[in-house]
Short mmCIF file of C-alpha atoms in Angstrom, two decimals:
data_model
loop_
_atom_site.label_atom_id
_atom_site.label_comp_id
_atom_site.label_asym_id
_atom_site.label_seq_id
_atom_site.Cartn_x
_atom_site.Cartn_y
_atom_site.Cartn_z
CA UNK A 254 77.75 126.54 125.96
CA UNK A 255 81.34 127.70 126.40
CA UNK A 256 83.81 126.55 123.78
CA UNK A 257 86.40 123.93 124.82
CA UNK A 258 89.88 125.19 125.62
CA UNK A 259 93.27 123.54 125.27
CA UNK A 260 94.99 121.95 122.31
CA UNK A 261 93.13 121.32 119.05
CA UNK A 262 91.22 118.06 118.77
CA UNK A 263 93.32 116.74 115.89
CA UNK A 264 96.47 117.38 117.93
CA UNK A 265 94.80 115.76 120.95
CA UNK A 266 94.03 112.69 118.83
CA UNK A 267 97.69 112.32 117.87
CA UNK A 268 98.97 112.88 121.41
CA UNK A 269 96.44 110.50 122.97
CA UNK A 270 97.20 107.75 120.45
CA UNK A 271 100.96 108.03 120.99
CA UNK A 272 100.74 108.14 124.79
CA UNK A 273 98.22 105.32 124.91
CA UNK A 274 100.50 103.27 122.66
CA UNK A 275 103.46 103.81 124.98
CA UNK A 276 101.44 102.85 128.04
CA UNK A 277 100.02 99.86 126.19
CA UNK A 278 103.49 98.51 125.41
CA UNK A 279 104.40 98.94 129.07
CA UNK A 280 101.21 97.15 130.15
CA UNK A 281 101.91 94.34 127.68
CA UNK A 282 105.33 93.76 129.21
CA UNK A 283 103.79 93.81 132.68
CA UNK A 284 101.16 91.32 131.53
CA UNK A 285 103.83 88.86 130.42
CA UNK A 286 105.68 89.39 133.68
CA UNK A 287 102.44 88.89 135.61
CA UNK A 288 101.70 85.57 133.90
CA UNK A 289 105.26 84.42 134.54
CA UNK A 290 105.05 85.43 138.20
CA UNK A 291 101.65 83.85 138.79
CA UNK A 292 102.67 80.55 137.20
CA UNK A 293 105.86 80.36 139.26
CA UNK A 294 104.18 81.14 142.56
CA UNK A 295 102.85 78.29 144.69
CA UNK A 296 99.13 78.97 144.20
CA UNK A 297 96.12 76.76 143.66
CA UNK A 298 94.86 76.14 140.14
CA UNK A 299 91.76 78.23 140.83
CA UNK A 300 93.80 81.23 141.95
CA UNK A 301 96.18 80.96 139.01
CA UNK A 302 93.33 80.62 136.52
CA UNK A 303 91.35 83.54 137.92
CA UNK A 304 94.34 85.89 137.94
CA UNK A 305 95.38 85.00 134.40
CA UNK A 306 91.82 85.35 133.09
CA UNK A 307 91.44 88.79 134.67
CA UNK A 308 94.86 89.89 133.42
CA UNK A 309 94.03 88.65 129.91
CA UNK A 310 90.64 90.38 129.93
CA UNK A 311 92.27 93.69 130.85
CA UNK A 312 94.81 93.22 128.07
CA UNK A 313 92.13 92.37 125.48
CA UNK A 314 90.11 95.46 126.36
CA UNK A 315 93.24 97.63 126.24
CA UNK A 316 94.21 96.16 122.87
CA UNK A 317 90.74 96.73 121.42
CA UNK A 318 90.64 100.30 122.73
CA UNK A 319 94.04 101.14 121.23
CA UNK A 320 93.07 99.56 117.91
CA UNK A 321 89.87 101.62 117.71
CA UNK A 322 91.80 104.74 118.68
CA UNK A 323 94.34 104.15 115.90
CA UNK A 324 91.55 103.60 113.36
CA UNK A 325 89.77 106.74 114.54
CA UNK A 326 92.96 108.79 114.22
CA UNK A 327 93.62 107.48 110.70
CA UNK A 328 90.03 108.21 109.67
CA UNK A 329 90.13 111.75 111.01
CA UNK A 330 93.59 112.73 109.75
CA UNK A 331 93.82 110.74 106.51
CA UNK A 332 90.61 109.22 105.16
CA UNK A 333 88.17 112.04 106.00
CA UNK A 334 90.63 114.90 106.14
CA UNK A 335 89.15 116.76 103.16
CA UNK A 336 85.78 115.02 103.04
CA UNK A 337 84.26 115.49 106.47
CA UNK A 338 82.07 118.61 106.80
CA UNK A 339 83.91 121.09 108.99
CA UNK A 340 87.28 119.34 108.83
CA UNK A 341 89.18 117.06 111.17
CA UNK A 342 88.38 119.04 114.31
CA UNK A 343 84.65 118.50 113.80
CA UNK A 344 85.23 114.80 113.09
CA UNK A 345 87.04 114.24 116.39
CA UNK A 346 84.43 116.30 118.22
CA UNK A 347 81.50 114.34 116.78
CA UNK A 348 80.37 111.86 119.43
CA UNK A 349 77.95 110.15 117.04
CA UNK A 350 80.83 108.56 115.13
CA UNK A 351 80.93 104.79 115.64
CA UNK A 352 84.54 104.84 116.80
CA UNK A 353 83.78 107.23 119.65
CA UNK A 354 80.90 105.11 120.92
CA UNK A 355 82.99 101.93 120.79
CA UNK A 356 85.85 103.62 122.63
CA UNK A 357 83.50 104.77 125.38
CA UNK A 358 81.99 101.28 125.70
CA UNK A 359 85.45 99.70 126.00
CA UNK A 360 86.47 102.28 128.57
CA UNK A 361 83.32 101.53 130.58
CA UNK A 362 84.03 97.78 130.53
CA UNK A 363 87.65 98.33 131.54
CA UNK A 364 86.58 100.61 134.37
CA UNK A 365 83.94 98.17 135.62
CA UNK A 366 86.46 95.34 135.60
CA UNK A 367 89.17 97.37 137.33
CA UNK A 368 86.87 98.70 140.05
CA UNK A 369 85.31 95.27 140.46
CA UNK A 370 88.73 93.75 141.14
CA UNK A 371 89.41 96.26 143.91
CA UNK A 372 85.99 95.57 145.46
CA UNK A 373 86.56 91.80 145.35
CA UNK A 374 89.94 92.23 147.05
CA UNK A 375 88.24 94.36 149.66
CA UNK A 376 85.60 91.69 150.31
CA UNK A 377 88.21 88.92 150.57
CA UNK A 378 90.11 91.00 153.12
CA UNK A 379 87.05 91.83 155.24
CA UNK A 380 84.77 88.81 154.62
CA UNK A 381 81.77 91.08 155.12
CA UNK A 382 79.19 92.23 152.60
CA UNK A 383 78.18 95.04 154.93
CA UNK A 384 81.65 96.54 154.84
CA UNK A 385 81.82 96.55 151.04
CA UNK A 386 78.17 97.53 150.51
CA UNK A 387 79.05 101.13 149.69
CA UNK A 388 81.69 100.27 147.03
CA UNK A 389 79.23 97.77 145.52
CA UNK A 390 76.51 100.42 145.44
CA UNK A 391 78.91 102.83 143.73
CA UNK A 392 79.85 100.10 141.24
CA UNK A 393 76.20 99.66 140.22
CA UNK A 394 75.88 103.44 140.04
CA UNK A 395 78.85 103.33 137.70
CA UNK A 396 77.04 100.81 135.48
CA UNK A 397 73.94 103.01 135.34
CA UNK A 398 75.71 106.30 134.73
CA UNK A 399 78.13 104.76 132.23
CA UNK A 400 75.42 103.13 130.15
CA UNK A 401 73.30 106.28 130.27
CA UNK A 402 76.33 108.36 129.30
CA UNK A 403 77.08 106.25 126.23
CA UNK A 404 73.42 106.21 125.18
CA UNK A 405 73.22 109.98 125.60
CA UNK A 406 76.37 110.55 123.56
CA UNK A 407 75.50 108.24 120.69
CA UNK A 408 71.95 109.60 120.38
CA UNK A 409 72.92 113.24 120.87
CA UNK A 410 71.02 115.75 118.71
CA UNK A 411 72.68 117.03 115.58
CA UNK A 412 73.20 120.47 117.11
CA UNK A 413 75.15 119.29 120.15
CA UNK A 414 77.63 116.67 118.93
CA UNK A 415 80.16 117.12 121.71
CA UNK A 416 80.98 115.59 125.08
CA UNK A 417 80.75 119.03 126.66
CA UNK A 418 77.11 119.53 125.66
CA UNK A 419 74.71 120.25 128.50
CA UNK A 420 72.64 117.18 127.62
CA UNK A 421 75.57 114.84 128.31
CA UNK A 422 77.55 116.79 130.92
CA UNK A 423 75.46 115.58 133.85
CA UNK A 424 75.86 111.89 132.96
CA UNK A 425 79.59 112.14 132.29
CA UNK A 426 80.22 114.03 135.54
CA UNK A 427 78.27 111.44 137.52
CA UNK A 428 80.08 108.62 135.77
CA UNK A 429 83.52 110.02 136.56
CA UNK A 430 82.55 110.86 140.14
CA UNK A 431 81.14 107.35 140.69
CA UNK A 432 84.27 105.55 139.52
CA UNK A 433 86.50 107.89 141.54
CA UNK A 434 84.51 107.37 144.74
CA UNK A 435 84.23 103.60 144.23
CA UNK A 436 87.98 103.27 143.75
CA UNK A 437 88.88 105.53 146.66
CA UNK A 438 86.40 103.87 149.03
CA UNK A 439 87.42 100.28 148.21
CA UNK A 440 91.14 101.07 148.24
CA UNK A 441 90.87 102.85 151.59
CA UNK A 442 89.02 99.89 153.13
CA UNK A 443 91.59 97.44 151.78
CA UNK A 444 94.57 99.48 152.99
CA UNK A 445 93.00 99.89 156.43
CA UNK A 446 92.38 96.15 156.71
CA UNK A 447 95.96 95.34 155.73
CA UNK A 448 97.26 97.90 158.20
CA UNK A 449 95.21 96.52 161.11
CA UNK A 450 96.23 92.93 160.34
CA UNK A 451 99.86 93.97 160.02
CA UNK A 452 99.68 95.73 163.38
CA UNK A 453 98.22 92.60 164.99
CA UNK A 454 100.82 90.25 163.50
CA UNK A 455 103.83 92.51 163.97
CA UNK A 456 104.52 91.57 167.63
CA UNK A 457 104.42 87.89 166.67
CA UNK A 458 106.77 87.70 163.72
CA UNK A 459 108.29 91.13 163.26
CA UNK A 460 106.68 91.63 159.86
CA UNK A 461 106.63 95.39 159.77
CA UNK A 462 109.42 95.57 157.17
CA UNK A 463 107.43 93.13 154.99
CA UNK A 464 103.92 94.50 155.42
CA UNK A 465 104.84 98.16 155.13
CA UNK A 466 105.80 97.74 151.45
CA UNK A 467 102.53 95.88 150.88
CA UNK A 468 100.55 98.83 152.17
CA UNK A 469 102.55 101.11 149.91
CA UNK A 470 101.91 98.81 146.94
CA UNK A 471 98.14 98.94 147.33
CA UNK A 472 98.13 102.64 148.22
CA UNK A 473 100.41 103.57 145.30
CA UNK A 474 98.29 101.60 142.83
CA UNK A 475 95.10 103.23 144.08
CA UNK A 476 96.75 106.64 144.08
CA UNK A 477 97.94 106.27 140.47
CA UNK A 478 94.49 105.39 139.21
CA UNK A 479 92.72 107.93 141.42
CA UNK A 480 95.09 110.70 140.30
CA UNK A 481 94.27 109.87 136.68
CA UNK A 482 90.53 110.02 137.40
CA UNK A 483 90.89 113.34 139.23
CA UNK A 484 92.78 114.78 136.26
CA UNK A 485 90.11 113.51 133.85
CA UNK A 486 87.33 114.99 135.97
CA UNK A 487 89.08 118.36 136.29
CA UNK A 488 89.68 118.55 132.54
CA UNK A 489 86.06 117.76 131.87
CA UNK A 490 84.67 120.25 134.37
CA UNK A 491 86.91 123.00 132.95
CA UNK A 492 86.04 121.93 129.37
CA UNK A 493 89.66 121.27 128.50
CA UNK A 494 90.43 119.08 125.49
CA UNK A 495 93.05 117.31 127.57
CA UNK A 496 90.05 115.24 128.67
CA UNK A 497 90.30 113.25 125.43
CA UNK A 498 93.97 112.50 126.02
CA UNK A 499 93.56 111.44 129.65
CA UNK A 500 90.52 109.28 128.90
CA UNK A 501 92.54 107.26 126.39
CA UNK A 502 95.49 106.99 128.79
CA UNK A 503 93.25 105.75 131.61
CA UNK A 504 92.51 102.45 129.85
CA UNK A 505 96.07 101.02 129.94
CA UNK A 506 96.65 102.63 133.34
CA UNK A 507 93.87 100.43 134.78
CA UNK A 508 95.71 97.36 133.48
CA UNK A 509 99.06 98.64 134.75
CA UNK A 510 97.75 99.13 138.30
CA UNK A 511 96.42 95.56 138.40
CA UNK A 512 99.63 94.05 137.02
CA UNK A 513 101.76 96.19 139.33
CA UNK A 514 100.00 94.90 142.44
CA UNK A 515 100.20 91.26 141.31
CA UNK A 516 103.91 91.46 140.50
CA UNK A 517 105.04 93.41 143.55
CA UNK A 518 103.01 91.34 145.99
CA UNK A 519 104.04 88.03 144.41
CA UNK A 520 107.75 88.84 144.46
CA UNK A 521 107.95 90.00 148.07
CA UNK A 522 108.46 88.09 151.29
CA UNK A 523 105.52 88.16 153.64
CA UNK A 524 102.84 86.21 155.47
CA UNK A 525 101.62 84.54 152.27
CA UNK A 526 104.99 82.84 151.85
CA UNK A 527 104.79 81.05 155.22
CA UNK A 528 103.91 77.40 154.80
CA UNK A 529 101.69 75.24 156.98
CA UNK A 530 104.68 73.33 158.32
CA UNK A 531 106.33 76.59 159.34
CA UNK A 532 103.19 77.63 161.16
CA UNK A 533 103.12 74.26 162.94
CA UNK A 534 106.53 74.91 164.48
CA UNK A 535 105.88 78.53 165.32
CA UNK A 536 106.86 79.36 168.90
CA UNK A 537 105.27 82.34 170.54
CA UNK A 538 106.45 83.95 173.79
CA UNK A 539 104.19 83.77 176.80
CA UNK A 540 103.00 86.91 178.49
CA UNK A 541 106.31 87.87 180.05
CA UNK A 542 109.28 86.17 181.63
CA UNK A 543 108.83 85.86 185.36
CA UNK A 544 112.47 85.53 186.23
CA UNK A 545 114.01 88.23 188.38
CA UNK A 546 116.53 89.00 185.68
CA UNK A 547 113.72 89.71 183.26
CA UNK A 548 115.61 87.97 180.44
CA UNK A 549 114.34 85.11 178.30
CA UNK A 550 116.19 82.50 176.28
CA UNK A 551 116.69 83.78 172.77
CA UNK A 552 116.63 80.43 171.00
CA UNK A 553 113.24 78.83 170.28
CA UNK A 554 112.38 75.42 171.70
CA UNK A 555 111.72 72.78 169.09
CA UNK A 556 108.35 71.07 169.52
CA UNK A 557 109.95 67.71 168.68
CA UNK A 558 112.29 67.89 171.68
CA UNK A 559 109.47 67.42 174.16
CA UNK A 560 110.79 70.26 176.34
CA UNK A 561 108.52 73.03 177.46
CA UNK A 562 109.28 76.07 179.55
CA UNK A 563 105.88 77.17 180.75
CA UNK A 564 107.25 80.44 182.13
CA UNK A 565 108.98 81.42 178.94
CA UNK A 566 107.62 79.94 175.73
CA UNK A 567 104.74 77.92 174.41
CA UNK A 568 104.73 75.85 171.24
CA UNK A 569 101.60 76.56 169.25
CA UNK A 570 100.11 73.79 167.13
CA UNK A 571 98.62 74.54 163.73
CA UNK A 572 95.82 72.06 164.41
CA UNK A 573 94.82 73.87 167.61
CA UNK A 574 95.65 77.50 166.93
CA UNK A 575 95.20 80.18 169.53
CA UNK A 576 94.33 83.77 168.72
CA UNK A 577 97.85 84.90 167.72
CA UNK A 578 98.07 82.10 165.16
CA UNK A 579 94.63 83.01 163.87
CA UNK A 580 95.89 86.54 163.51
CA UNK A 581 98.90 85.16 161.66
CA UNK A 582 96.71 83.16 159.30
CA UNK A 583 94.37 86.09 158.76
CA UNK A 584 97.29 88.33 157.87
CA UNK A 585 98.59 85.74 155.44
CA UNK A 586 95.14 85.34 153.90
CA UNK A 587 94.73 89.08 153.51
CA UNK A 588 98.21 89.33 152.04
CA UNK A 589 97.28 86.72 149.45
CA UNK A 590 93.94 88.36 148.74
CA UNK A 591 95.62 91.67 148.03
CA UNK A 592 97.17 90.10 144.95
#
């Protein structure tokens, strides 16, 4: 087996702990902002509760992972510095240490939760189990490969106590590939659904300026997480010790991507902000004006006035929506689901 390259493992432990701590503080601030935003937004109790519970679960896992990482760094650099056989480098390389196994388990739980959130958003947007069947399959593959990876690492033979050992390389590579594919697949489906709904609603309400940022929000969040996973996978394949650093950074990044989507979607103007009463008074243009001039009145006709210009406009009732209104509602529902 080729020796790992890159910075020393004791230096990697220090760098990873510091960078994870910085990202954790940032994620903590975003968590508080997320809770504030969710509570202020006009949502149902079920939606508010579910979002806060998920946000809190991500924060708890991030906190536990950082705490274990700090303890592991202190053990390797202070407590066992002159006592561990082989020195600090061997300590941080030893995957049979309890702290390494706990860190991997916490990372697996955080990854499962983060990918599960994206898949749920995708299902809410599509309302079809067939569409999200592939991301769900990849999620279960992630469970299998992750659990097998942790078991393989913890029970590794004495002679191969490293994540780069041949006995564990196959499981770790499959685990990283599964989470990358699951995230990319679900994010792509969600972005495509938002784009198609935005295209359908754009002629009705002129929402392109509002929905375009939404697409960027989801795409940017997926790109941030996917870029991290690609970097982790590349470091592992090339046996670079930067793998340890990026793995620790990935935990708070998962939380940050979730909080970022919630905050940016909740603070923007879009279909989700349109109320039922506003939909009830929505006036849509008929096919085209039939006048020779080709011009139409620019001011909408109030449904309460009793006037109706059959050649120009038609007042659409919320209680009896036609297809454009259904498109409007579907866009609003998808907008809400994206958060």
